Coordinates of C-alpha atoms in Angstrom, one line a residue:
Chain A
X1 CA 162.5 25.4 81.0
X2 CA 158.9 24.4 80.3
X3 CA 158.6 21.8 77.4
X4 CA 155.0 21.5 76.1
X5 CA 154.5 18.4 74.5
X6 CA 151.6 17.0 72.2
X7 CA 149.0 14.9 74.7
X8 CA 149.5 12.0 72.0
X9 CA 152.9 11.6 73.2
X10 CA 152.5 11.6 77.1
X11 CA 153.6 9.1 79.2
X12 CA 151.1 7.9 81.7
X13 CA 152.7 9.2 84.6
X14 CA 152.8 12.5 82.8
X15 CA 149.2 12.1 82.1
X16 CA 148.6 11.4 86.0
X17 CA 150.4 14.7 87.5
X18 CA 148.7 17.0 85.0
X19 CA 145.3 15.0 86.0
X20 CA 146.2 15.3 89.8
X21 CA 147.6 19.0 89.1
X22 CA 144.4 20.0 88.0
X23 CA 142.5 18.4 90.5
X24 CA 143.9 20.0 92.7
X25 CA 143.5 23.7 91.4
X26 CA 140.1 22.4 91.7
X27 CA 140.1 21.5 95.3
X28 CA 141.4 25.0 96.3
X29 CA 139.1 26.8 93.9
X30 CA 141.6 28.3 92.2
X31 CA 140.8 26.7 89.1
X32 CA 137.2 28.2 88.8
X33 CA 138.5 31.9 89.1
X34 CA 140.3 31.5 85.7
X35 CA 137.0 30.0 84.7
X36 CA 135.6 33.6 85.9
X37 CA 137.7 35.7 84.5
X38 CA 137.8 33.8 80.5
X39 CA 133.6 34.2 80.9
X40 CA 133.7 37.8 82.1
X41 CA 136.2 38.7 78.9
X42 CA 134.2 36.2 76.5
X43 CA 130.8 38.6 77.9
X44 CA 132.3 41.8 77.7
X45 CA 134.4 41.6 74.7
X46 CA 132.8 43.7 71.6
X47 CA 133.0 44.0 68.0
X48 CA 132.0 47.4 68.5
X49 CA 133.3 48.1 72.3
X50 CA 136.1 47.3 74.0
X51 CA 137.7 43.9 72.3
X52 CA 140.8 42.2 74.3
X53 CA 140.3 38.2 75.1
X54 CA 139.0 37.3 71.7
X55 CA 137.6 38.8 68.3
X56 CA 140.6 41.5 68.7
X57 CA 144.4 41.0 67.3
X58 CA 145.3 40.6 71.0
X59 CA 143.2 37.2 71.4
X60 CA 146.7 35.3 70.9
X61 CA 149.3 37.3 73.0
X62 CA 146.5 37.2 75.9
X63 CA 145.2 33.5 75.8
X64 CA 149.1 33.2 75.9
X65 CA 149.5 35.0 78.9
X66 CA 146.2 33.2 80.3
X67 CA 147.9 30.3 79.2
X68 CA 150.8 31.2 81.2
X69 CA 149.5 32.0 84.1
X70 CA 147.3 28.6 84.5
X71 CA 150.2 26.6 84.0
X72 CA 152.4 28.6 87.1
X73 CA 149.5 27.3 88.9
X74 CA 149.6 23.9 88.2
X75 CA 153.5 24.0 88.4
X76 CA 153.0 25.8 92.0
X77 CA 150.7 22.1 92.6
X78 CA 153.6 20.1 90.9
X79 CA 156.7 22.0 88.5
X80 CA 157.2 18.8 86.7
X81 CA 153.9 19.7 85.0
X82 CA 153.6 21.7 82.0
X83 CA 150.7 22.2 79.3
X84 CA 150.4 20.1 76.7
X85 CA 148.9 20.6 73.6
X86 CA 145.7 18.7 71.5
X87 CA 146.9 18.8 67.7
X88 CA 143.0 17.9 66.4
X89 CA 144.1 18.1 62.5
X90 CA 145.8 14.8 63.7
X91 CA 143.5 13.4 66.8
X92 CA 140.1 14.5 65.5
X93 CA 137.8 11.3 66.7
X94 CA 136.4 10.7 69.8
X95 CA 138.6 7.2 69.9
X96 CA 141.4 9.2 70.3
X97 CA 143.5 8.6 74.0
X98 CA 142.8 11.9 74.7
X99 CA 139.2 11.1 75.4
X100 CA 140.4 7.7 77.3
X101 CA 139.6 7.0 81.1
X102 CA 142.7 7.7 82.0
X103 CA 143.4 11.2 80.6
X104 CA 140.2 13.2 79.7
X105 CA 137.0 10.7 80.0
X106 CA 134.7 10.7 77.1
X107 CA 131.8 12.2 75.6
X108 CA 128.7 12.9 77.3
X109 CA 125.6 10.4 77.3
X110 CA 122.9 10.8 75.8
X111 CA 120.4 11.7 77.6
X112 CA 122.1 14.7 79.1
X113 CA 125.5 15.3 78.2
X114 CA 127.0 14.0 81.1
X115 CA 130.6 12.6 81.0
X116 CA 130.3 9.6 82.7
X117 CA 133.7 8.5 82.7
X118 CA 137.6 9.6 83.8
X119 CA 138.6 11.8 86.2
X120 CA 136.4 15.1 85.7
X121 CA 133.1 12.9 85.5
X122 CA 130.6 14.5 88.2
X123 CA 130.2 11.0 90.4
X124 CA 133.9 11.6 91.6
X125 CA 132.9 14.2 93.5
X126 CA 136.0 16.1 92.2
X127 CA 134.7 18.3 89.5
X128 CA 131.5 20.1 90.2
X129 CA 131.3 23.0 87.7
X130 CA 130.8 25.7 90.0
X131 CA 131.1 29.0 87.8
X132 CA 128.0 28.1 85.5
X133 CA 125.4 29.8 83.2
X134 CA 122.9 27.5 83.9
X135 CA 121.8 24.6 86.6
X136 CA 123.5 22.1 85.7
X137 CA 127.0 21.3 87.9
X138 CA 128.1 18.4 85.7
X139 CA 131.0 18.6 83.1
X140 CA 128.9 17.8 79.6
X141 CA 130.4 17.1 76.2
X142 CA 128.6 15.8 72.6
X143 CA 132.0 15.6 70.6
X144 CA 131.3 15.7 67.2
X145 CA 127.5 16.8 67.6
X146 CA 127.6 20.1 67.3
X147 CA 129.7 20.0 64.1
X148 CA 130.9 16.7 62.1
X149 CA 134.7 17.5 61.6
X150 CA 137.1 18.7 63.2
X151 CA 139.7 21.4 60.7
X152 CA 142.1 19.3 58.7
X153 CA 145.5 19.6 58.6
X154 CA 145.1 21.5 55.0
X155 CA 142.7 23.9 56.6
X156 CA 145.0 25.1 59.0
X157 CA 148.0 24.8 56.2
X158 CA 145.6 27.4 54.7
X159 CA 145.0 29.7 57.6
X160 CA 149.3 29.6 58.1
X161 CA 150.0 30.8 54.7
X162 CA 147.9 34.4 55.7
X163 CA 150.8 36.7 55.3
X164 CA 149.3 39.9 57.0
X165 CA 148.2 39.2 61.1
X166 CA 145.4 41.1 61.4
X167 CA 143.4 44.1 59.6
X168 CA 140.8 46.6 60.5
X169 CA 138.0 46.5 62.2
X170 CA 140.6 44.5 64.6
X171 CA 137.1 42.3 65.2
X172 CA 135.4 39.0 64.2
X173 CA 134.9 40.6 60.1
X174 CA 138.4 41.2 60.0
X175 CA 140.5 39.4 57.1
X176 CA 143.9 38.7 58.0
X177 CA 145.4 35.8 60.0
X178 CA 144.3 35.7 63.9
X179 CA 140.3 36.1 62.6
X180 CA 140.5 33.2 59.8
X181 CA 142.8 31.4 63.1
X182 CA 139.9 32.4 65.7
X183 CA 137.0 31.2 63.5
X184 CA 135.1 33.9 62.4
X185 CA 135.8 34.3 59.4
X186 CA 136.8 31.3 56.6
X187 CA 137.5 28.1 57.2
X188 CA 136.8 28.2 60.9
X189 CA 139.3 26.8 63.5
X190 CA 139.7 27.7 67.0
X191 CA 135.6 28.2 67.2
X192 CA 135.0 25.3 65.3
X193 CA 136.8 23.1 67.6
X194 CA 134.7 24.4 71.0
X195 CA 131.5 23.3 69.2
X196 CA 132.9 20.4 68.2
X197 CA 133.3 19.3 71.6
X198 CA 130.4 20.6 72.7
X199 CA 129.2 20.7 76.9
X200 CA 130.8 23.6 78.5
X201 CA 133.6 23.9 75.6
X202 CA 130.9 25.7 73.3
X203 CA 129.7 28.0 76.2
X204 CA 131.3 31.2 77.4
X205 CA 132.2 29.1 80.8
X206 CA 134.4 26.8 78.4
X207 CA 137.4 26.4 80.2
X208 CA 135.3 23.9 82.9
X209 CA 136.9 21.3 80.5
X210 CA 140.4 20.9 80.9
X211 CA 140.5 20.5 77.2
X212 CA 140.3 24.0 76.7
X213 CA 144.0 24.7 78.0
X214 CA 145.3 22.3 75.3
X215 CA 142.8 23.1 72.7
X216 CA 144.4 26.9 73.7
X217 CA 148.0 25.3 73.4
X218 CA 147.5 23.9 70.3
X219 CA 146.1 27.7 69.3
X220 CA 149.0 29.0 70.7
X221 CA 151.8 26.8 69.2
X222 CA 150.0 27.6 65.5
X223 CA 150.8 31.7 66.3
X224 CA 154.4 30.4 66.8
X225 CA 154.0 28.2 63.6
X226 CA 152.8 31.3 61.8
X227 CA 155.4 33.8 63.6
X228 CA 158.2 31.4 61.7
X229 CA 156.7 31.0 58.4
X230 CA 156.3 34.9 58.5
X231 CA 159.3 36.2 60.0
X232 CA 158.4 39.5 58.6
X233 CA 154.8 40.1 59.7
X234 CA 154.6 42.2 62.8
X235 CA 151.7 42.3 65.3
X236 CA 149.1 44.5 63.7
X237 CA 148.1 47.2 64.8
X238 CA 150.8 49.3 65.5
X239 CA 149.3 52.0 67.5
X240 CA 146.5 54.4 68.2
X241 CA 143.7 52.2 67.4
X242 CA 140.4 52.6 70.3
X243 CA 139.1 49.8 71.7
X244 CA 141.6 47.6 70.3
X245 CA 144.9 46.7 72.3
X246 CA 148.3 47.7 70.1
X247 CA 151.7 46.3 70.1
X248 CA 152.5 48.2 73.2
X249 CA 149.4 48.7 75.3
X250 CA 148.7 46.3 78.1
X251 CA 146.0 44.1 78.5
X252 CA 143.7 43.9 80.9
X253 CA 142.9 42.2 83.8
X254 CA 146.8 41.9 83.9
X255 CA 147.5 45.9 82.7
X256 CA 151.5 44.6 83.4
X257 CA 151.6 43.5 80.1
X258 CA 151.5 44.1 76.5
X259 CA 151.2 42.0 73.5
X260 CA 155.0 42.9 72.6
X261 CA 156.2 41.3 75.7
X262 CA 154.0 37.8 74.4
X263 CA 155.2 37.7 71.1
X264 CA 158.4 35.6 72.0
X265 CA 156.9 32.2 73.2
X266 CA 160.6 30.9 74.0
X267 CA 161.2 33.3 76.8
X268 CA 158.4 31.4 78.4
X269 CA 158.9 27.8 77.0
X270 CA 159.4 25.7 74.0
X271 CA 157.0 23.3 72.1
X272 CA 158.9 19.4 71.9
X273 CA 158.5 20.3 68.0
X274 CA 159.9 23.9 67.9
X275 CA 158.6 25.7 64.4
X276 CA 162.0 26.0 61.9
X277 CA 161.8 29.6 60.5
X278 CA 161.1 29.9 56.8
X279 CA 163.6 32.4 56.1
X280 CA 167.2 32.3 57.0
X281 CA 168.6 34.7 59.3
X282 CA 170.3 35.6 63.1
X283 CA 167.1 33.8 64.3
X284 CA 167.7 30.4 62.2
X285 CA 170.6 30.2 64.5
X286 CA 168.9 28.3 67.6
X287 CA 166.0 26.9 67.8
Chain B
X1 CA 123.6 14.4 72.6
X2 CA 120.2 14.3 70.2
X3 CA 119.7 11.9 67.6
X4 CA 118.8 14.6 65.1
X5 CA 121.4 18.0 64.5
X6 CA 120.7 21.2 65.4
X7 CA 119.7 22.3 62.3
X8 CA 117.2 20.0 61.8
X9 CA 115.6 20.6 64.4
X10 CA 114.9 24.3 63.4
X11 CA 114.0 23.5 60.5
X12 CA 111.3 20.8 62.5
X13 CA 110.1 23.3 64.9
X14 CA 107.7 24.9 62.9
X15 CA 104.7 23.2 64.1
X16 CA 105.3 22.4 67.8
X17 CA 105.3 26.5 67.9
X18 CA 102.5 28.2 69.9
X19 CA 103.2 32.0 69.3
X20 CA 101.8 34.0 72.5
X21 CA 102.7 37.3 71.5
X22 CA 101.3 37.9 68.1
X23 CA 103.7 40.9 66.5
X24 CA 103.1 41.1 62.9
X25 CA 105.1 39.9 60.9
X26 CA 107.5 39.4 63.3
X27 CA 105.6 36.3 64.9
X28 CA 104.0 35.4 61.1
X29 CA 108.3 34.2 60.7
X30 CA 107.9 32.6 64.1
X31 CA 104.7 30.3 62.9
X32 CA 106.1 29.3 59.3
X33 CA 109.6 28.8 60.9
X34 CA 111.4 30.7 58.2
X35 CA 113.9 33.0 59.4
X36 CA 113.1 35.8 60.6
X37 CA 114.7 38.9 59.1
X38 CA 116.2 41.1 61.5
X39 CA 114.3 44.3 61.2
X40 CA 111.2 42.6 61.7
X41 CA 112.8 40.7 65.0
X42 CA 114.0 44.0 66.7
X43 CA 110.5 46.0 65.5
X44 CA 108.3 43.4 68.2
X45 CA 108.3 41.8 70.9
X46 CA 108.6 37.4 70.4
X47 CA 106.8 35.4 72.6
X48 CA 106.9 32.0 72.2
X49 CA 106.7 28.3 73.4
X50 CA 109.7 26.4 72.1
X51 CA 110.2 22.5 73.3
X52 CA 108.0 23.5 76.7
X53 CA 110.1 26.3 76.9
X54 CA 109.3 30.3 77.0
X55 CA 111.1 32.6 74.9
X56 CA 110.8 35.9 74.9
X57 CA 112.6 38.5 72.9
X58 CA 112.1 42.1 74.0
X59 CA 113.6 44.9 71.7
X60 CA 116.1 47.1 73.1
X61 CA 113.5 50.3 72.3
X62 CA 110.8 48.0 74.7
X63 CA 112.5 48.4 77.8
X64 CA 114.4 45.9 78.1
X65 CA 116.8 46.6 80.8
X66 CA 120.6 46.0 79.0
X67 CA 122.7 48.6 79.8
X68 CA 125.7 48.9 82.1
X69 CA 124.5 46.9 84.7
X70 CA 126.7 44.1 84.0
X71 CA 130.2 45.6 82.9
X72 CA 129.3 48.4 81.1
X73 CA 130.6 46.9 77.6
X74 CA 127.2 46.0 76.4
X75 CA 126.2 48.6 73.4
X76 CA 122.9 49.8 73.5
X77 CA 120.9 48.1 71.0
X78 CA 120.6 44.9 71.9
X79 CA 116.9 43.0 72.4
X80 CA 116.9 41.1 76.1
X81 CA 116.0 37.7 75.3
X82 CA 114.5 35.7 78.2
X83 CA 114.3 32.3 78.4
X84 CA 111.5 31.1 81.3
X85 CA 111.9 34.4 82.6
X86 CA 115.7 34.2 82.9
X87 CA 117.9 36.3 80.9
X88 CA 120.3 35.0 78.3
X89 CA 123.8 37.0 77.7
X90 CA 123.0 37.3 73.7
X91 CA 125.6 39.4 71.1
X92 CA 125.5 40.7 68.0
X93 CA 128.6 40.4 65.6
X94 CA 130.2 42.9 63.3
X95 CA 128.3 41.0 60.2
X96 CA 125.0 40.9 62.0
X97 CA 125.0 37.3 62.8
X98 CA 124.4 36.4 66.5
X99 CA 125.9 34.7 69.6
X100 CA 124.5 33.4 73.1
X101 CA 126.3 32.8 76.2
X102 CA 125.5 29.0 75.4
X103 CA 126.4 29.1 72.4
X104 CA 129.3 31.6 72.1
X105 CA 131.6 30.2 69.8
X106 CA 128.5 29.4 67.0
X107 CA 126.8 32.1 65.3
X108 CA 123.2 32.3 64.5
X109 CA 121.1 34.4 62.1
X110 CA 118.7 36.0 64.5
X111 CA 117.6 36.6 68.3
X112 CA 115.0 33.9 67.8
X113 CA 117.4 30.8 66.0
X114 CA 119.8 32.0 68.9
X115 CA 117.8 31.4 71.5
X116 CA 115.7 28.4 69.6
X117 CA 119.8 26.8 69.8
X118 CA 119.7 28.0 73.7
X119 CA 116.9 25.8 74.7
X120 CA 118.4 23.0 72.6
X121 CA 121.3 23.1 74.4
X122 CA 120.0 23.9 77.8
X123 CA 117.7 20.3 77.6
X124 CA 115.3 21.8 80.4
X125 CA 118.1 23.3 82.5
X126 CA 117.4 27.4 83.6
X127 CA 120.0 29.9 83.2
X128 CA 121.5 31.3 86.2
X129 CA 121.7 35.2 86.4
X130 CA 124.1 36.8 84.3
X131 CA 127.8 37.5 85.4
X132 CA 130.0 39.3 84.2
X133 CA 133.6 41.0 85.6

């Protein structure tokens, strides 16, 4: 079973096959059609149209199953490998290890954004960004530019303690958990966090930087966090809503799968802190 | 990335502007740098020079081509902003705030500030041609 860890607590050799893993979904240009396929649902997702990657109640269950999907790859490169996740309430300055040589590299210069340093930087030869919306081919980042702070730890407390999912419209004006979660609304996390990296990350082409799949972990892990504070709450909406994708209608580009069949992150695998549920209950039992 | 934030640069841009297209009052928010409110931006055309860099904003009623030519999501409605000549994927939210392709995870109070933030961002690069699914 899959064991996604915080990135704070990898060892280096598990830092060097997820480095090497990706690498090499980059070598086979693999990597850049999930880069392709985020950018086309980042485009063509509406407030008032068609909503299912993001500003839509289904912007969790299908970054899961995006999620998912990227990490068969890398385990298809190497199956010790498995996602790990960037807690930024805790590591929130560019000092952090994340950002180190030997992981991520660090912020861009100056003069152009360009990270300089670490595996992705462009002088490798190893990580041109192909699938771009403008010229430029190398990997860019300004953390802390964009915005000053990444969310706190209360912030996202805050955001946790929302006891309903999601509410119409279903879309970025929506109260209700995933939209104060996604950013647009309140506080502002997941978006906040792409700007405050800054490069690609705040672009629709954001998942050129690897730290978009454990920015989207961490995401990911806080809907399991919030699933076990609020055993109760239910994916919202139910059914029969247009342009919006319910419990039971599947997602595209997949159209195999529904939100229901995401909602259960241990069928898939567990976090190395697994969320205790609030309430007691049958599933208190095992966690 | 700059020594000065993004905001303070709009606020600074006022008089580096050299307004081509003279709309009204429409390019009278462009000159004094103030915000332009959003009727006003979707009832002209804005041409500008921002940072050596040509903006134009053409409404949706001007002709702009937007439409289903690039997955078929895109409600009608929308202005074309061009940057240089080269389109930028814009979006309006649901509480009339906007987002760019460059900036999609930001939002911005008007075609103009949203593609004022593109050119920031872009630091001389051009957009490549729009994608899509």
């Amino acid at each position: 079973m899959t064991i996604r860890k915080n990135q704070a607590s990898l060892t280096s050799e598990e830092k060097r096959a997820f480095v090497a893993a990706l690498l090499e979904l980059k070598r086979t240009g693999r990597y850049d059609r999930f880069v392709t396929t985020h950018n086309g649902f980042i485009m063509g997702d509406t407030d008032s149209g068609d909503r299912v990657g993001h500003r839509s109640p289904s912007f969790l269950p299908w970054h899961r199953r995006f999620l998912l999907e990227f990490e068969a790859a890398l385990q298809a490169v190497d199956p010790s490998v498995a996602l790990p996740y960037w807690d930024w309430t805790a590591d929130r300055t560019a000092r952090s290890s994340l950002w180190a040589a030997d992981f991520l590299g660090g912020t861009g210069r100056a003069r152009d954004g360009q990270v300089l340093d670490g595996p992705f930087a462009y002088a490798t030869g190893k990580w041109e960004i192909a699938v771009r919306v403008d010229g430029r081919s190398y990997l860019r980042r300004a953390l802390g530019t964009g915005v000053a702070q990444l969310p706190t730890r209360a912030e996202v407390d805050a955001v946790l303690a929302v006891p309903v999912y999601d509410a119409a419209p279903w879309n970025s004006s929506s109260g209700g958990f995933r939209n104060a979660l996604e950013g647009w609304r309140g506080a502002n996390l997941h978006n906040r966090v792409h700007v405050w990296v800054g490069g690609q990350m705040a672009t629709g082409v954001s998942p050129n930087d690897p730290v978009f799949w454990m920015h989207h972990a961490f995401i990911d892990k806080l809907w399991a966090d919030w699933q076990a504070l609020h055993p109760q709450s239910p994916y919202l909406p139910a059914g029969g809503t247009p342009n919006v994708v319910d419990l039971t209608d599947t997602m595209r580009p997949w159209n195999d799968v529904t939100p229901a069949d995401m909602l259960d992150h241990r069928k898939f695998y567990t976090f190395d802190t697994e969320p205790v549920p609030a309430a007691a209950g049958a599933a208190a039992s095992q966690r | 990335m700059n020594k000065i934030t993004r905001r303070q640069a709009l606020g600074a841009t006022a008089g580096a502007l050299t307004v081509l297209g003279l709309a009204g009052a429409t390019a009278h928010a462009a000159v004094t740098g103030s915000r332009p409110a959003r009727p006003a931006t979707l009832a002209g055309t804005i041409d500008e020079v921002y940072q050596g860099r040509r903006i134009r904003i053409v409404p949706a009623s001007g002709g702009g081509d937007h439409g289903g030519h690039h997955g078929g999501h895109q409600p009608p409605g929308l202005p074309t902003v061009l940057i240089d000549g080269r389109e930028l994927h814009v979006m309006q939210n649901a509480d009339g705030s906007w987002i760019s392709v460059v900036n999609h995870y930001e939002t911005y109070s008007g075609p103009l500030p949203l593609a004022r933030a593109a050119v920031r961002e872009l630091q001389g690069a051009s957009l490549v041609p729009m994608g899509g699914m």
